[in-house]
mmCIF file of C-alpha atoms in Angstrom:
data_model
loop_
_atom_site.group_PDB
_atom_site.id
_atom_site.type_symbol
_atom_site.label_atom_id
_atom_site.label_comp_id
_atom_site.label_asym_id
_atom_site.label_seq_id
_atom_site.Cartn_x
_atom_site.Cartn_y
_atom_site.Cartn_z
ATOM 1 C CA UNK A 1 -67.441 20.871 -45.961
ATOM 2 C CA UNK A 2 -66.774 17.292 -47.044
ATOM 3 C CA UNK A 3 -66.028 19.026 -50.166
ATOM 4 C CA UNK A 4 -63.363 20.413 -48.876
ATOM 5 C CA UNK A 5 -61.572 17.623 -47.030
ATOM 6 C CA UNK A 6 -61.817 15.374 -50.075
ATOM 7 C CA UNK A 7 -59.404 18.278 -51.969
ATOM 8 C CA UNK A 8 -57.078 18.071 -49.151
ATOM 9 C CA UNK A 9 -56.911 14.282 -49.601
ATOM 10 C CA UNK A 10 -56.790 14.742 -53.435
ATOM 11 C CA UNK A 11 -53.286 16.701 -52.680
ATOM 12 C CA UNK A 12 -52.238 14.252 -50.224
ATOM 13 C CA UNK A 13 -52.965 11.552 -53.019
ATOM 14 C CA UNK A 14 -51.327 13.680 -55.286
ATOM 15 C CA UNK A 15 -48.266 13.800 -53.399
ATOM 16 C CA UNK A 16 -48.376 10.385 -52.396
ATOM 17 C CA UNK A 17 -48.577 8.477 -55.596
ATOM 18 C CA UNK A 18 -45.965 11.255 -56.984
ATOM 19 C CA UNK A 19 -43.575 9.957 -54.401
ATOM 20 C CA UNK A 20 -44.054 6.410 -55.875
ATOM 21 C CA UNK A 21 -42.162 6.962 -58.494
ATOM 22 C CA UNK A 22 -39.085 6.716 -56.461
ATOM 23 C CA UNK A 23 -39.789 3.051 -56.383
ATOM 24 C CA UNK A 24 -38.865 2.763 -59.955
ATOM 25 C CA UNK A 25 -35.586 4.944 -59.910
ATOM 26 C CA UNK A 26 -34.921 2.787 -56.412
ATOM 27 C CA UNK A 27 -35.323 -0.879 -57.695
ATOM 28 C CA UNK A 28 -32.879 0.308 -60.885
ATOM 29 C CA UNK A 29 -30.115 2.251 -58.640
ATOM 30 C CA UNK A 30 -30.418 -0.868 -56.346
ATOM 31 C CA UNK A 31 -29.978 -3.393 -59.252
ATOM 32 C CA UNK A 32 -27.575 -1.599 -60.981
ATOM 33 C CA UNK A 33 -25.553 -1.510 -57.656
ATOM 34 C CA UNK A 34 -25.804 -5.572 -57.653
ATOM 35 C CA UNK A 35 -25.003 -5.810 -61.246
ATOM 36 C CA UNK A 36 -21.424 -3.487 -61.279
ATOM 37 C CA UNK A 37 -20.711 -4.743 -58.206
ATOM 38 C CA UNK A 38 -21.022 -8.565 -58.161
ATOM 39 C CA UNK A 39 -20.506 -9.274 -61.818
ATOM 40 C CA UNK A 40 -17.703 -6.165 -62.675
ATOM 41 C CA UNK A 41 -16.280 -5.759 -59.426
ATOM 42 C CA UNK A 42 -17.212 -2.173 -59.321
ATOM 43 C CA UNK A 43 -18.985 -1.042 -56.707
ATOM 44 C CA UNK A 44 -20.421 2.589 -57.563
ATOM 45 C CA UNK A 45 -19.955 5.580 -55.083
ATOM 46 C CA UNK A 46 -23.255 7.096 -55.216
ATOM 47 C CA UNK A 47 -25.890 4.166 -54.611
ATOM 48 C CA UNK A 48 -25.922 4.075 -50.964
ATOM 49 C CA UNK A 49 -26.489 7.352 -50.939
ATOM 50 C CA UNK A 50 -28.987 7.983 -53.558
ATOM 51 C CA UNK A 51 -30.804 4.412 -51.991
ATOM 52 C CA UNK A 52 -31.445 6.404 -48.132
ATOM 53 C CA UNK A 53 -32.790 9.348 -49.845
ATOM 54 C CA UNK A 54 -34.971 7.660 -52.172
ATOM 55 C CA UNK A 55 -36.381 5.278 -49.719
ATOM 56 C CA UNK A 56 -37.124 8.588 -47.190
ATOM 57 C CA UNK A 57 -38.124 10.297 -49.899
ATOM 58 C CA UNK A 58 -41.258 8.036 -50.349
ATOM 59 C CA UNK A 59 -41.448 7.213 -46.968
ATOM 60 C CA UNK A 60 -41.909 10.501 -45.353
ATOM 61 C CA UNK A 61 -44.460 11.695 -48.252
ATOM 62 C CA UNK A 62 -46.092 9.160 -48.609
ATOM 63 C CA UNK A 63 -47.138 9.936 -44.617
ATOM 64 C CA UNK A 64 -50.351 12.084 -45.311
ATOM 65 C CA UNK A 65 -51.303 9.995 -48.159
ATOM 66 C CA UNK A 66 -51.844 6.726 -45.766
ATOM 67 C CA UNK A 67 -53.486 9.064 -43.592
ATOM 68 C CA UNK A 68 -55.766 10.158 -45.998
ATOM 69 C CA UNK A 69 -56.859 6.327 -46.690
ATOM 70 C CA UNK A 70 -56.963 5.279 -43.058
ATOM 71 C CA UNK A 71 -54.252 3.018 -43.398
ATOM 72 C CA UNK A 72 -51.451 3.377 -40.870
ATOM 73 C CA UNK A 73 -51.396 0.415 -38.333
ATOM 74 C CA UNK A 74 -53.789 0.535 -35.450
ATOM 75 C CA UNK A 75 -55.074 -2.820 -33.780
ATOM 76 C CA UNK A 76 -58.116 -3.440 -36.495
ATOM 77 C CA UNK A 77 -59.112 -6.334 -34.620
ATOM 78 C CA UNK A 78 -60.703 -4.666 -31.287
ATOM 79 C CA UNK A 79 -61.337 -1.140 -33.354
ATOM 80 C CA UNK A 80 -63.460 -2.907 -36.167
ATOM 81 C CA UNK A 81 -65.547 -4.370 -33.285
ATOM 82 C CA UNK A 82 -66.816 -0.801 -32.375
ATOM 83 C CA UNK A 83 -69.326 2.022 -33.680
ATOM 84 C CA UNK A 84 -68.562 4.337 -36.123
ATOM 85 C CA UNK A 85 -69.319 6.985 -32.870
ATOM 86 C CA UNK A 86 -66.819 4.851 -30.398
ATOM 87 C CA UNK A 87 -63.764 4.821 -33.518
ATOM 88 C CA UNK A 88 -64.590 8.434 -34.254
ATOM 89 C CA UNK A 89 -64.470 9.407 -30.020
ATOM 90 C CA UNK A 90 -61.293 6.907 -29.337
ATOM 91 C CA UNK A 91 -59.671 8.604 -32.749
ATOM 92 C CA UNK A 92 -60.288 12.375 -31.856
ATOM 93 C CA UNK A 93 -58.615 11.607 -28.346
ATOM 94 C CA UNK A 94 -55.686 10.047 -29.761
ATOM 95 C CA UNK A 95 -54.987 12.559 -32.188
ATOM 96 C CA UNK A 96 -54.633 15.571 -29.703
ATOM 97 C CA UNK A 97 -52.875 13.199 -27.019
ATOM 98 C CA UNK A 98 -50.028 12.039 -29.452
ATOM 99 C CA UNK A 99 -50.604 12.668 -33.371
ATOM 100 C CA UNK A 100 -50.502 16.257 -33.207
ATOM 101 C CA UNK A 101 -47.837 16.883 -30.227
ATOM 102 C CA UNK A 102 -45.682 14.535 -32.103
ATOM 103 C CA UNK A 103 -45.987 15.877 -35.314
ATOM 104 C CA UNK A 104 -45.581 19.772 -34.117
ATOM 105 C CA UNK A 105 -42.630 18.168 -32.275
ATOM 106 C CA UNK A 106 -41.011 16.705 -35.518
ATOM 107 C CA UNK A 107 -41.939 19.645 -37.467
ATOM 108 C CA UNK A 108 -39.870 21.562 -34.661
ATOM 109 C CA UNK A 109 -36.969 19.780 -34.745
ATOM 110 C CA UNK A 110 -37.241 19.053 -38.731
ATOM 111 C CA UNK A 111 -36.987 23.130 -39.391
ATOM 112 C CA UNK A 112 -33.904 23.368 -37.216
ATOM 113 C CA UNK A 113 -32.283 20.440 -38.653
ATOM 114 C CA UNK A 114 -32.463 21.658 -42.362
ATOM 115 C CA UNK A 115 -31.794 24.877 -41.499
ATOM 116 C CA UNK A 116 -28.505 24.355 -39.756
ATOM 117 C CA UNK A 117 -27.969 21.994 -42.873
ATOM 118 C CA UNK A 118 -28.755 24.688 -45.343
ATOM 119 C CA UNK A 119 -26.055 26.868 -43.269
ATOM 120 C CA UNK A 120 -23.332 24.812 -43.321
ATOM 121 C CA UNK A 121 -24.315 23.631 -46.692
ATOM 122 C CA UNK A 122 -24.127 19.913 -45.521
ATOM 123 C CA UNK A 123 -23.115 17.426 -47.722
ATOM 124 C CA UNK A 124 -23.231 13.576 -46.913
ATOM 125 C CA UNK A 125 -20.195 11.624 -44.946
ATOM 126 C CA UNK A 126 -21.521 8.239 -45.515
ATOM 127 C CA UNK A 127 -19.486 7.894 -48.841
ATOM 128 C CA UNK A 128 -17.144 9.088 -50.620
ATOM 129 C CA UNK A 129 -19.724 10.540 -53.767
ATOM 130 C CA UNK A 130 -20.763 12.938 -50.684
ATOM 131 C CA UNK A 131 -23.870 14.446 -51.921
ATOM 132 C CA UNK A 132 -25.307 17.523 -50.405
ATOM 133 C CA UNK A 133 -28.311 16.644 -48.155
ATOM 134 C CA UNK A 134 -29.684 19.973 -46.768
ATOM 135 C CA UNK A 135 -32.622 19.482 -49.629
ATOM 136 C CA UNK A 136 -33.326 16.396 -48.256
ATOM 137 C CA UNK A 137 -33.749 16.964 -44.726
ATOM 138 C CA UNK A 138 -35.869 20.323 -45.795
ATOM 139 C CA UNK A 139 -38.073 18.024 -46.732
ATOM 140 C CA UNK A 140 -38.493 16.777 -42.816
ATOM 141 C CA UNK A 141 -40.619 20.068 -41.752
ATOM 142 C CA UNK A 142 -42.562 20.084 -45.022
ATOM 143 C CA UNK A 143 -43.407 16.431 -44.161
ATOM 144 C CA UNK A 144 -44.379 17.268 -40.762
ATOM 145 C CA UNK A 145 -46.856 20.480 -42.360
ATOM 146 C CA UNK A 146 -48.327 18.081 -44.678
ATOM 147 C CA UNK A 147 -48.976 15.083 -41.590
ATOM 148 C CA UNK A 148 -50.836 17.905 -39.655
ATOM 149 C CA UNK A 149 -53.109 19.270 -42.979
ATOM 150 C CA UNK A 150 -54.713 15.667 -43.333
ATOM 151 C CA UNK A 151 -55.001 15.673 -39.443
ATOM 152 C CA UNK A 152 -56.817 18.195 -39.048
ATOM 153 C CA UNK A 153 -58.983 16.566 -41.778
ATOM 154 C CA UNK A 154 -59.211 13.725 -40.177
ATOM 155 C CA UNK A 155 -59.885 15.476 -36.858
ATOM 156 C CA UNK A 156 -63.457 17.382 -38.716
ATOM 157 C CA UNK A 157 -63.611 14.015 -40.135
ATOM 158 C CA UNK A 158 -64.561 12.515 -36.803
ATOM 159 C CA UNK A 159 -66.253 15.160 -35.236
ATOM 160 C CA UNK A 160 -68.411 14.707 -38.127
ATOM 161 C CA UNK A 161 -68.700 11.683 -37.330
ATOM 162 C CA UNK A 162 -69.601 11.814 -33.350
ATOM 163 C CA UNK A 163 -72.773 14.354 -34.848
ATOM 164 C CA UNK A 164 -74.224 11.937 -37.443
ATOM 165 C CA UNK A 165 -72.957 8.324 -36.217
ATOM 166 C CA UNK A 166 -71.780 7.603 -39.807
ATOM 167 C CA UNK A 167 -67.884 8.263 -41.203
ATOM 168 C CA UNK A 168 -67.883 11.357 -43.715
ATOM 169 C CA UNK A 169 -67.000 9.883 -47.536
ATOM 170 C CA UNK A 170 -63.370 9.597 -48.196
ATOM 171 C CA UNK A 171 -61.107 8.365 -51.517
ATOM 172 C CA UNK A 172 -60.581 4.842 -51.522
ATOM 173 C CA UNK A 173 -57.775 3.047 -53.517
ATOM 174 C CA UNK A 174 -58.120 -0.699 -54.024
ATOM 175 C CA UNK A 175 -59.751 -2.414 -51.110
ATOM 176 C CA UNK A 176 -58.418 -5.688 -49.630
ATOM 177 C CA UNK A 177 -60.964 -8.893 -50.918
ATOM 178 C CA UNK A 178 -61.261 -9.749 -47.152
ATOM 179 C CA UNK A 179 -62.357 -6.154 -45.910
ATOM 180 C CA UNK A 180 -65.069 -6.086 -48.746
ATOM 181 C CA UNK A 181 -66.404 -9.433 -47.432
ATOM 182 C CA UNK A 182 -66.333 -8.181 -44.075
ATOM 183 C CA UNK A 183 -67.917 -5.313 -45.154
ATOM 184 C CA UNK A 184 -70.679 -7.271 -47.013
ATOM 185 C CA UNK A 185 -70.990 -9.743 -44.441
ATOM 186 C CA UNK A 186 -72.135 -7.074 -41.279
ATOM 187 C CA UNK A 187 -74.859 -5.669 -43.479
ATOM 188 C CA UNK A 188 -76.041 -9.209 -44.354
ATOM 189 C CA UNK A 189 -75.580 -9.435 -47.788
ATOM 190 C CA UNK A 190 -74.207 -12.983 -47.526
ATOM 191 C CA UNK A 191 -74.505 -13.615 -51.548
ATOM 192 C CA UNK A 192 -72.209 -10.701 -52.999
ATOM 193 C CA UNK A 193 -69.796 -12.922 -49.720
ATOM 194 C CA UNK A 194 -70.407 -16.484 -51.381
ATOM 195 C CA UNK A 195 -69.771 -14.720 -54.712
ATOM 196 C CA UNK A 196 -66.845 -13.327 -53.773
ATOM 197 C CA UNK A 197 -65.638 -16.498 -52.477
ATOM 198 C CA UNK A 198 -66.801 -18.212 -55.568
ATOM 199 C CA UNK A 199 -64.486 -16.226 -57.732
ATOM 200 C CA UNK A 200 -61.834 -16.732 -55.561
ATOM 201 C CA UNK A 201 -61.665 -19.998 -55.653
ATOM 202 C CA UNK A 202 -61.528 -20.113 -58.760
ATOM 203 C CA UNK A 203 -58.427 -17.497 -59.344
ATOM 204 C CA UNK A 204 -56.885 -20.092 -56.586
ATOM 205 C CA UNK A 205 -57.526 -23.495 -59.278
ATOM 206 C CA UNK A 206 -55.691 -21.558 -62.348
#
């Protein structure tokens, strides 16, 4: 089974980090847009609008991948404090009281949105380049399908959870320095903490 959700969160990752790329194409449509338009005078027609849809781009799909890692905003201080079997019970609630009304509601409104946009074969009013937009907002319900595959994940992820008192494996990116040390520090291995402290110190003195 864990199998299983770990290829779910291997597409989610997939997705995610493909999104990223928009940051590059995003920092040089931005800086471009500074360049022509302080230096030459020249504003261009087309960066706003290719700026919204790359930002919403990543944004939206890069939804399921945070989900996959745990890491949209909850209040860490209180929920850190509490058993794996308390995070897992408060979770599963919280899920089927907002995550997945919300997200069936967004997928709901996303599929009508694109496909009244795909009818009238909407284009964009917000400059003159006026670029068509109905692919963009199609990608609103396919957003909202992808939220709900990792939260159902996460749902057998915490049911799991409640039955053995331990969270099911998931991919990890990077960690933060201070969660390892937290980490480290609540199963009492305070010398991997002093190390870690040790080192970085010294990354602070160069």
């Amino acid at each position: 089974m864990n199998r299983v959700l770990l290829i779910v969160d291997e597409i989610s990752t997939w997705i995610g980090k493909t999104a990223g790329w928009c940051i590059l194409v995003l920092t040089f449509t931005t800086s471009y847009e500074v360049f022509v338009r302080y230096l030459f005078l020249a504003p261009t027609e087309w960066a706003f609008d290719a700026s919204y849809m790359l930002y919403g781009t990543l944004f939206m799909l890069a939804g399921a991948y945070t989900l996959s890692r745990n890491g949209h905003v909850r209040g860490d201080f209180i929920y850190r404090a509490w058993s794996p079997r308390t995070q897992a019970r408060w979770d599963l609630v919280l899920y089927f009281l907002f995550f997945f009304p919300g997200m069936l509601a967004f997928i709901y409104a996303g599929y009508g949105y694109a496909q009244l946009s795909w009818l009238v074969h909407e284009h964009s009013s917000a400059s003159p380049f006026g670029p068509p937009v109905y692919h963009f907002k199609s990608l609103i319900p396919i957003v909202g399908v992808l939220m709900v595959t990792q939260g159902i994940v996460e749902v057998i992820r915490c049911i799991m959870c409640i039955h053995t008192g331990e969270w099911p494996k998931r991919l990890h990116d990077v960690e933060e320095l201070e969660k390892v040390m937290l980490e480290k520090a609540e199963h009492g291995d305070y010398q991997v903490v002093k190390e870690l402290e040790e080192i970085g110190q010294r990354r602070g003195d160069i």
